[in-house]
Tab-separated table of C-alpha atoms in Angstrom:
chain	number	residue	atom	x	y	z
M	745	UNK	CA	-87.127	119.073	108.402
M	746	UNK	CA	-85.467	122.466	106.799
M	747	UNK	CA	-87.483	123.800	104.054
M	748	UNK	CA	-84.702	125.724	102.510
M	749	UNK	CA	-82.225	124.845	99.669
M	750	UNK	CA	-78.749	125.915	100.486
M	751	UNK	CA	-76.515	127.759	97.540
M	752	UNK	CA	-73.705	125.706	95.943
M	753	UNK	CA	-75.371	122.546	97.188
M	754	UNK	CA	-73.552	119.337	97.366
M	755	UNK	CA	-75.922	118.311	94.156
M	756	UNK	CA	-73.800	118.800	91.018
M	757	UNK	CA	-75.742	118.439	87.291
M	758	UNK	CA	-74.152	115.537	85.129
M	759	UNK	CA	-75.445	116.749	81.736
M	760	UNK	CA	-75.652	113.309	79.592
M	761	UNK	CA	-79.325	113.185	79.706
M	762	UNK	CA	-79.730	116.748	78.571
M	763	UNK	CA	-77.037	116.187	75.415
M	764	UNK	CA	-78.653	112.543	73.889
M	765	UNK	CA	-81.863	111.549	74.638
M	766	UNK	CA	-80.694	108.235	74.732
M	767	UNK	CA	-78.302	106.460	77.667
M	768	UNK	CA	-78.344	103.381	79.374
M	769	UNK	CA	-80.901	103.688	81.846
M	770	UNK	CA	-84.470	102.611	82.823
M	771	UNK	CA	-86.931	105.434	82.624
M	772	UNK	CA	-89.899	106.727	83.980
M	773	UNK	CA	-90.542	108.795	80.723
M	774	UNK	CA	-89.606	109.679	77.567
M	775	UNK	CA	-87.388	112.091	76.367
M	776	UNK	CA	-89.814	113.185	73.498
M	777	UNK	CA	-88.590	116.559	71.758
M	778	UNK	CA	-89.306	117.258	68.060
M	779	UNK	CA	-86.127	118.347	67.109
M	780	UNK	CA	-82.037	119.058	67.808
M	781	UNK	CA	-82.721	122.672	68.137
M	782	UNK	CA	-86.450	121.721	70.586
M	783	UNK	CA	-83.479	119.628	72.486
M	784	UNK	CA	-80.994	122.076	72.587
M	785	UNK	CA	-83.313	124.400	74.238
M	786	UNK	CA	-84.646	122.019	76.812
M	787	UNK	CA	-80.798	121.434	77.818
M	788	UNK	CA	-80.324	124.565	78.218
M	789	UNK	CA	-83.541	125.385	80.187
M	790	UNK	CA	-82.193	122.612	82.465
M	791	UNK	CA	-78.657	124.150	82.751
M	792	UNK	CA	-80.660	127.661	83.909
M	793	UNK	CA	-83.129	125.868	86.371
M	794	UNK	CA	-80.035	124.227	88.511
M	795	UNK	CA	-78.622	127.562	88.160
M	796	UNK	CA	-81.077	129.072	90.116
M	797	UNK	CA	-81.727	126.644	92.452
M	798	UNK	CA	-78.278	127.276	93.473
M	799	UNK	CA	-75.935	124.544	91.863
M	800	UNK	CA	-73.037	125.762	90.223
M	801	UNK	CA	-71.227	122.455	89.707
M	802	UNK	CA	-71.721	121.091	86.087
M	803	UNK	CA	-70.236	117.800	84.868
M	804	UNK	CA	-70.132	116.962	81.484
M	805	UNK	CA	-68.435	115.255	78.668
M	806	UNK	CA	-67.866	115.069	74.514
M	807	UNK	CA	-69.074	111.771	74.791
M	808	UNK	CA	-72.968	113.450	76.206
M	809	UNK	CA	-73.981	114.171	72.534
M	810	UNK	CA	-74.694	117.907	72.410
M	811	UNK	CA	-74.318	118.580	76.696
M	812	UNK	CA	-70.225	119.915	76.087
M	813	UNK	CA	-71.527	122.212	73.217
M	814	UNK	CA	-74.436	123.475	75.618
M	815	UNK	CA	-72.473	124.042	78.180
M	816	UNK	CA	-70.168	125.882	76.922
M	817	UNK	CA	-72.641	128.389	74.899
M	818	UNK	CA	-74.925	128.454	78.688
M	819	UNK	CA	-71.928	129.037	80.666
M	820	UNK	CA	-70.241	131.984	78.543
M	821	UNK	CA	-73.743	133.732	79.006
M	822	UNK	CA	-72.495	134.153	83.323
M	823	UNK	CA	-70.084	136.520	85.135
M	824	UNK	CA	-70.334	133.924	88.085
M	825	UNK	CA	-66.845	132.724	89.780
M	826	UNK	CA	-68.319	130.343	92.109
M	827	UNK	CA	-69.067	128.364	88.880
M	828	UNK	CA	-67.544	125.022	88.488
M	829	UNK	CA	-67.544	122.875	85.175
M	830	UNK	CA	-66.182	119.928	85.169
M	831	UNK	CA	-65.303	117.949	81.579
M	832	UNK	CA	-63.939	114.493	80.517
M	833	UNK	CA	-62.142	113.039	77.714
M	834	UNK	CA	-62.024	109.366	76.188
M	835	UNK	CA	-65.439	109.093	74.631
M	836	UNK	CA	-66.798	109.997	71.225
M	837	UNK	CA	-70.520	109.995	70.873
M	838	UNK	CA	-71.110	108.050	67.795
M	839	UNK	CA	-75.048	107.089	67.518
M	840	UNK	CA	-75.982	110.734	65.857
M	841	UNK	CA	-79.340	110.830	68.123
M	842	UNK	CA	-81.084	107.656	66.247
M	843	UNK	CA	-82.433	105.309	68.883
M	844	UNK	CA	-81.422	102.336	66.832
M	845	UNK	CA	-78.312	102.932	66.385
M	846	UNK	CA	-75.983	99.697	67.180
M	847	UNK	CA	-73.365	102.167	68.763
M	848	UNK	CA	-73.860	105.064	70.674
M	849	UNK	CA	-70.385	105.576	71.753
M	850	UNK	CA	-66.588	104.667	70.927
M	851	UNK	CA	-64.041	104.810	73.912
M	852	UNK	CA	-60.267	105.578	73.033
M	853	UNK	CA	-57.923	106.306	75.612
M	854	UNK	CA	-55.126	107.623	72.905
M	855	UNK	CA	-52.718	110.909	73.130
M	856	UNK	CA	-54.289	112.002	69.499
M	857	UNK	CA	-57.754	111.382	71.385
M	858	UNK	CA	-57.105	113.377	74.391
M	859	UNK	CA	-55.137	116.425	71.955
M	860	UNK	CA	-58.464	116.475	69.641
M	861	UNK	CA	-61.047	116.705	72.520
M	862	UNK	CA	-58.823	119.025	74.408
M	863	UNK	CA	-59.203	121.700	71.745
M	864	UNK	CA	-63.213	122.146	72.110
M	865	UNK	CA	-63.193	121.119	76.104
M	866	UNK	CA	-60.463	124.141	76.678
M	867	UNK	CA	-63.367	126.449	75.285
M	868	UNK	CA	-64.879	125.784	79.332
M	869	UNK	CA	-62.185	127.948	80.730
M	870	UNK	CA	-62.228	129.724	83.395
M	871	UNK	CA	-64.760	127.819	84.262
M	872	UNK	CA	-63.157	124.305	83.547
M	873	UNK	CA	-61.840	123.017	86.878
M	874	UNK	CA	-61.632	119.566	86.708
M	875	UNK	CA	-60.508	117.586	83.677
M	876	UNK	CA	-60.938	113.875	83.659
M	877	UNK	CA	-60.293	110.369	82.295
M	878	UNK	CA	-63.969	109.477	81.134
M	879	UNK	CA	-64.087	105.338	82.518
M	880	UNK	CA	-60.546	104.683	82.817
M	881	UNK	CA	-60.442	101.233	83.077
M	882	UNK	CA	-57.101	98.453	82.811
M	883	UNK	CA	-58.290	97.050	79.329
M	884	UNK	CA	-58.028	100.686	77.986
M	885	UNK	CA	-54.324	100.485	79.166
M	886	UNK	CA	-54.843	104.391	80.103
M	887	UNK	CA	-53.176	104.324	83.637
M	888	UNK	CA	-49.960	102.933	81.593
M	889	UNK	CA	-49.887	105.374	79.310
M	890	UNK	CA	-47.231	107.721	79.920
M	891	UNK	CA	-47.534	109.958	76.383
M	892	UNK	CA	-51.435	110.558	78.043
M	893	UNK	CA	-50.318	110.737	81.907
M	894	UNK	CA	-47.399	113.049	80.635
M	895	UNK	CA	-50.027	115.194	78.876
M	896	UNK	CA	-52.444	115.863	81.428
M	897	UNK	CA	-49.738	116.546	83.623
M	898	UNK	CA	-48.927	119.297	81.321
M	899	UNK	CA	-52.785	120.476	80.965
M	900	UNK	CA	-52.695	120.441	84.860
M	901	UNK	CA	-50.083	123.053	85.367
M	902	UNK	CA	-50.827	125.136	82.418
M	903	UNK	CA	-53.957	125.749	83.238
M	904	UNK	CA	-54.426	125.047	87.308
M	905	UNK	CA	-56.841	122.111	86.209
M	906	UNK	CA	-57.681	119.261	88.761
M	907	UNK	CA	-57.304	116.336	87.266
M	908	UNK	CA	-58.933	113.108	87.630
M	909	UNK	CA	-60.780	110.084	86.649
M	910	UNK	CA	-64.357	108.290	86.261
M	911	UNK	CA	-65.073	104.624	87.445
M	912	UNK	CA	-67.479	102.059	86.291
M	913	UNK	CA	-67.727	98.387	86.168
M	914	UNK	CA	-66.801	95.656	89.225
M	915	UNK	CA	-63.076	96.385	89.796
M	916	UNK	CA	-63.506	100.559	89.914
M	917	UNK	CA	-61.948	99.941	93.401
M	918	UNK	CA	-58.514	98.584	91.599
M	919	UNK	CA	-58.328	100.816	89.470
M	920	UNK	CA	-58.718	103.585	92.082
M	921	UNK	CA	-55.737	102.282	94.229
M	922	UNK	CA	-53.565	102.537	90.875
M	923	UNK	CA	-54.638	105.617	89.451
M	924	UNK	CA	-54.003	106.841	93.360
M	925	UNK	CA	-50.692	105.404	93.294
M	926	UNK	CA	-49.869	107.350	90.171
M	927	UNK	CA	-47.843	110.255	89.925
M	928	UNK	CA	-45.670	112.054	87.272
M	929	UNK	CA	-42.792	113.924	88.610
M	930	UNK	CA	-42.577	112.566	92.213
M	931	UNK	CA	-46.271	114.257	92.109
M	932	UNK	CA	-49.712	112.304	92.490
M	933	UNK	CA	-51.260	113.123	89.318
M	934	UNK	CA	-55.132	112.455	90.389
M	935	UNK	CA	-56.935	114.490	92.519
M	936	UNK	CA	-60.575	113.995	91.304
M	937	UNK	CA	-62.149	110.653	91.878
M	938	UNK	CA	-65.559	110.210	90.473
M	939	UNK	CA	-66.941	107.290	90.910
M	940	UNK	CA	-70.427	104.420	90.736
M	941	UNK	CA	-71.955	104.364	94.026
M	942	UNK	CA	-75.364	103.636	95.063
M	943	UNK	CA	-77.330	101.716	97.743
M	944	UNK	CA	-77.028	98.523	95.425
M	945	UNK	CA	-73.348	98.933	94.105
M	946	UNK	CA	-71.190	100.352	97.494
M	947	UNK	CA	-68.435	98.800	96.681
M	948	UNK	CA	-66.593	102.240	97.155
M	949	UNK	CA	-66.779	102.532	100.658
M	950	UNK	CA	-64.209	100.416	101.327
M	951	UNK	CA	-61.946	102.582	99.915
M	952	UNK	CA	-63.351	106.506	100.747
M	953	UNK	CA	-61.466	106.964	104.212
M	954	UNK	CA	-57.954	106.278	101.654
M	955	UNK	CA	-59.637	109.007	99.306
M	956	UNK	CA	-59.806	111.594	102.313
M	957	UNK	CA	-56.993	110.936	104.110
M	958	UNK	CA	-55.035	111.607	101.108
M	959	UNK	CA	-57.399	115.281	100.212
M	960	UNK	CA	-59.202	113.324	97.528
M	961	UNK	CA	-62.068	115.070	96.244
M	962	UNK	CA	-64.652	112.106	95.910
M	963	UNK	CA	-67.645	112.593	93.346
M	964	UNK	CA	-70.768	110.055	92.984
M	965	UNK	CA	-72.423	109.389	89.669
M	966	UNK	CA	-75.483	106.890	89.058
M	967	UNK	CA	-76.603	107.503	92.467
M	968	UNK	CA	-80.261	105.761	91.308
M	969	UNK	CA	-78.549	102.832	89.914
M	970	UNK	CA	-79.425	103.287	85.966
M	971	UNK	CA	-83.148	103.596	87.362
M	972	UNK	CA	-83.444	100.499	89.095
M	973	UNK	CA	-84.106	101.799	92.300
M	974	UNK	CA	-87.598	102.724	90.966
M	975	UNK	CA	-89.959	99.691	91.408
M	976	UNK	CA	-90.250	97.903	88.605
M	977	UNK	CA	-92.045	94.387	87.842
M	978	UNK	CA	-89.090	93.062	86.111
M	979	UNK	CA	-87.000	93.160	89.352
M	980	UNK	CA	-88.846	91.115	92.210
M	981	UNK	CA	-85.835	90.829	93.981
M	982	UNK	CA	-85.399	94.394	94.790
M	983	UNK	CA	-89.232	94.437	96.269
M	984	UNK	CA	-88.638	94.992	99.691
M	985	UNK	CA	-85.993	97.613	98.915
M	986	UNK	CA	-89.010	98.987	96.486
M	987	UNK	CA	-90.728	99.310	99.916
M	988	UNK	CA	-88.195	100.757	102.108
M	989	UNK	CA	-87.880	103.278	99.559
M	990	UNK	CA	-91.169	104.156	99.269
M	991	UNK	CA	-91.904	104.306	103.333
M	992	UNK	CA	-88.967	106.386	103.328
M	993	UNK	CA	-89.943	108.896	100.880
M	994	UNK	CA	-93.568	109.119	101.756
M	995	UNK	CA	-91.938	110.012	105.244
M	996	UNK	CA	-89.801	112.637	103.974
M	997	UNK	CA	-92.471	114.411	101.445
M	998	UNK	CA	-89.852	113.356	98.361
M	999	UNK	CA	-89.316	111.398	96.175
M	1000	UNK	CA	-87.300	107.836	95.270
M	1001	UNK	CA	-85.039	110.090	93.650
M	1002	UNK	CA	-83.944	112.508	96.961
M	1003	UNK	CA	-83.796	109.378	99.541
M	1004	UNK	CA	-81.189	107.506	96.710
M	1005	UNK	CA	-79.648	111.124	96.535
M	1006	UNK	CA	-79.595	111.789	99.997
M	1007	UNK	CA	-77.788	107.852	100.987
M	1008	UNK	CA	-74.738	108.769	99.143
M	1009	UNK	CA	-74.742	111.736	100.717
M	1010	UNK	CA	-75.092	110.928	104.385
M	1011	UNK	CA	-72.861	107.910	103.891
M	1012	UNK	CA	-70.193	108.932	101.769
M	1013	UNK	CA	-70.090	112.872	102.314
M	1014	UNK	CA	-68.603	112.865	99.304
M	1015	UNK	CA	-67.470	116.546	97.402
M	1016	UNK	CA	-70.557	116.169	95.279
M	1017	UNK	CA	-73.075	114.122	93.982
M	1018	UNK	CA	-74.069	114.375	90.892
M	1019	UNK	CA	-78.091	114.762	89.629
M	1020	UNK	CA	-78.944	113.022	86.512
M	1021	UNK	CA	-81.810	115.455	85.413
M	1022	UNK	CA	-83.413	115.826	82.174
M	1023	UNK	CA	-85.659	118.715	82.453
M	1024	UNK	CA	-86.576	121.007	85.221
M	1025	UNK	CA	-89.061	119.475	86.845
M	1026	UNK	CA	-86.830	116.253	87.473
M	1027	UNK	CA	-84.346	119.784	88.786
M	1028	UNK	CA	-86.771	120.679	91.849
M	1029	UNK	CA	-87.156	117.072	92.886
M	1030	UNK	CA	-83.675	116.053	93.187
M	1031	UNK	CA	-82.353	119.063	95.065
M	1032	UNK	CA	-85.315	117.813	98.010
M	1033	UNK	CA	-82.173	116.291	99.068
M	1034	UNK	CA	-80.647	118.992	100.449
M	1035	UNK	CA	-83.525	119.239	102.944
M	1036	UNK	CA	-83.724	116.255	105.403
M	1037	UNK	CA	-81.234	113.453	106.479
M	1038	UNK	CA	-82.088	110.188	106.855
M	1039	UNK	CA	-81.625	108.606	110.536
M	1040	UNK	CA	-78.716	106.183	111.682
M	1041	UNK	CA	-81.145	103.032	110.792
M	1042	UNK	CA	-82.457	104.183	107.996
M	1043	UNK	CA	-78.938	104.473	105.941
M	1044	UNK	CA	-78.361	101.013	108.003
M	1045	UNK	CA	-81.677	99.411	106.565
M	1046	UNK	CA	-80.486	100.796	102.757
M	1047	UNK	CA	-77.091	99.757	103.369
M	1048	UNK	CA	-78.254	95.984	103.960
M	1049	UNK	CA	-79.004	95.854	100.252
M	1050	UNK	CA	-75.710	96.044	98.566
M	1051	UNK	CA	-75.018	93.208	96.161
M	1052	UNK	CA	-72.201	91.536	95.428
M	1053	UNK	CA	-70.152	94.060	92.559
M	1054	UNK	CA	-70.250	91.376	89.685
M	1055	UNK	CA	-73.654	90.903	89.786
M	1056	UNK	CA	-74.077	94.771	90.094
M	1057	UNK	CA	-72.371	95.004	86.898
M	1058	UNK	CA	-73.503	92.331	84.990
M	1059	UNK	CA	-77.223	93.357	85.159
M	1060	UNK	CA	-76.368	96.768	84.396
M	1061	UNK	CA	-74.752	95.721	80.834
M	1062	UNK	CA	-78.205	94.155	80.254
M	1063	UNK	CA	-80.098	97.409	80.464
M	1064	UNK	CA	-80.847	98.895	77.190
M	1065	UNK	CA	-80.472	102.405	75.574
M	1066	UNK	CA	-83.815	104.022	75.498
């Protein structure tokens, strides 16, 4: 077991818990802070702990509440180079932090959408790497869009941006093979291919040998499944999986977290993977990762609990925003 946490891990932050308190998830805890400015801070403390704990890849979106804004206050604060952001656009974060809202977000895949969240996103640079499609999906009619395609095009050589796109829902693996069948100018326009995968949704891995052969820079988000791959009483039928889980990371010295972490990871090797953290503490545990590997029948054992993508999907809609 290796006791030391490598710089620049393979651990990226995805900043949506630490810009709304609320997503849809099932947690462990609340997000309790007293006010905008109490949560500001805490966002920012977060930002600073992954910092020194050596990850310098930080994903984040308009649609994460305050996280863009955060960022790109934290970020101007470093003289670091090896510091990657990446941003999205497509999302507009409507539920102004109250828990009850009805909507907490609005998607809109438009030209005018993409030109208005440019204009705050561009504040990233240099740091801004990577600028992606946030959930492009076929009903959005993005992938179609030529005005938008055109557009990022544009961004991409202006400003030597990757460009790419995020996948959710149970035909992300269509609309991979079409957005990597896309190009503008005789030139494939997507390089950046964040996607769902987890040990219960690994759907993905049918497709992650095209992804490489063709330099695709693969990046996995909800690697704990929206927090069902902590036991839970309303989900008897992940209770052996519960188990495994728990054997595994009793073995290890980590927790749930770092064994879900550390499956995408030693089955995917993917570019990064991307921690969900809300504070510090949450910081330290997932980056236990980076310091064991789980053995040939072990990822076997976790990989024998994939379900079917539909009902992946469907029981995710059902989890609320808390």
């Amino acid at each position: 077991m290796i006791n030391m946490i490598k710089k620049d891990t393979t651990i990226g932050l995805g900043t949506a818990a630490i810009g709304r308190p609320q997503y849809i998830n099932i947690k462990q805890e609340s997000n309790r802070y007293s006010s905008l400015d109490d949560f500001r801070q805490k966002g920012w403390e977060t930002l600073e702990k992954a910092y020194q704990n050596g990850i310098r890849y930080f994903d984040t979106a308009p649609g994460y509440g305050l996280a863009e804004e955060v960022l790109i206050k934290w970020v101007k604060t470093k003289n670091d180079p090896t510091i990657t952001v990446a941003t999205k656009w497509g999302y507009t974060y409507t539920a102004d932090f109250d828990p009850k809202a009805t909507h907490h977000e609005i998607k809109e895949h438009s030209k005018g959408k993409l030109t208005e969240q440019w204009e705050t996103s561009r504040e990233l640079l240099p740091y801004l790497k990577m600028y992606q499609i946030h959930s492009a999906t076929f009903e959005s009619g993005v992938l179609d869009n030529t005005l938008v395609l055109q557009k990022l095009f544009e961004l991409k050589q202006k400003y030597d941006l990757e460009i790419g796109i995020t996948t959710s829902g149970d035909n992300q693996l269509e609309v991979l093979k079409k957005a990597l069948d896309t190009e503008i100018e005789d030139h494939p326009l997507f390089s950046i291919f964040q996607v769902t995968y987890n040990i219960l949704d690994q759907s993905i891995s049918k497709i992650i040998d095209t992804l490489k052969e063709r330099s695709k820079k693969v990046i996995v988000k909800e690697a704990l499944a929206n927090g069902r791959l902590f036991p839970n009483n309303n989900y008897p039928h992940y209770q052996k999986l519960y188990t495994l889980l728990q054997e595994l990371a009793n073995k290890y010295g980590v927790g749930i977290d770092a064994i879900a972490l550390r499956f995408g990871m030693d089955t995917l090797t993917p570019f990064k993977i991307l921690s969900g953290a809300s504070n510090k503490q949450h910081i330290i545990e997932n980056l236990k990762a980076e310091t064991f590997q789980l053995e040939e029948v072990e990822v076997k054992l976790l990989q024998s609990f994939r379900v079917n993508p539909k009902y992946y999907w469907t029981e995710r809609k059902n989890l609320p925003w808390n």
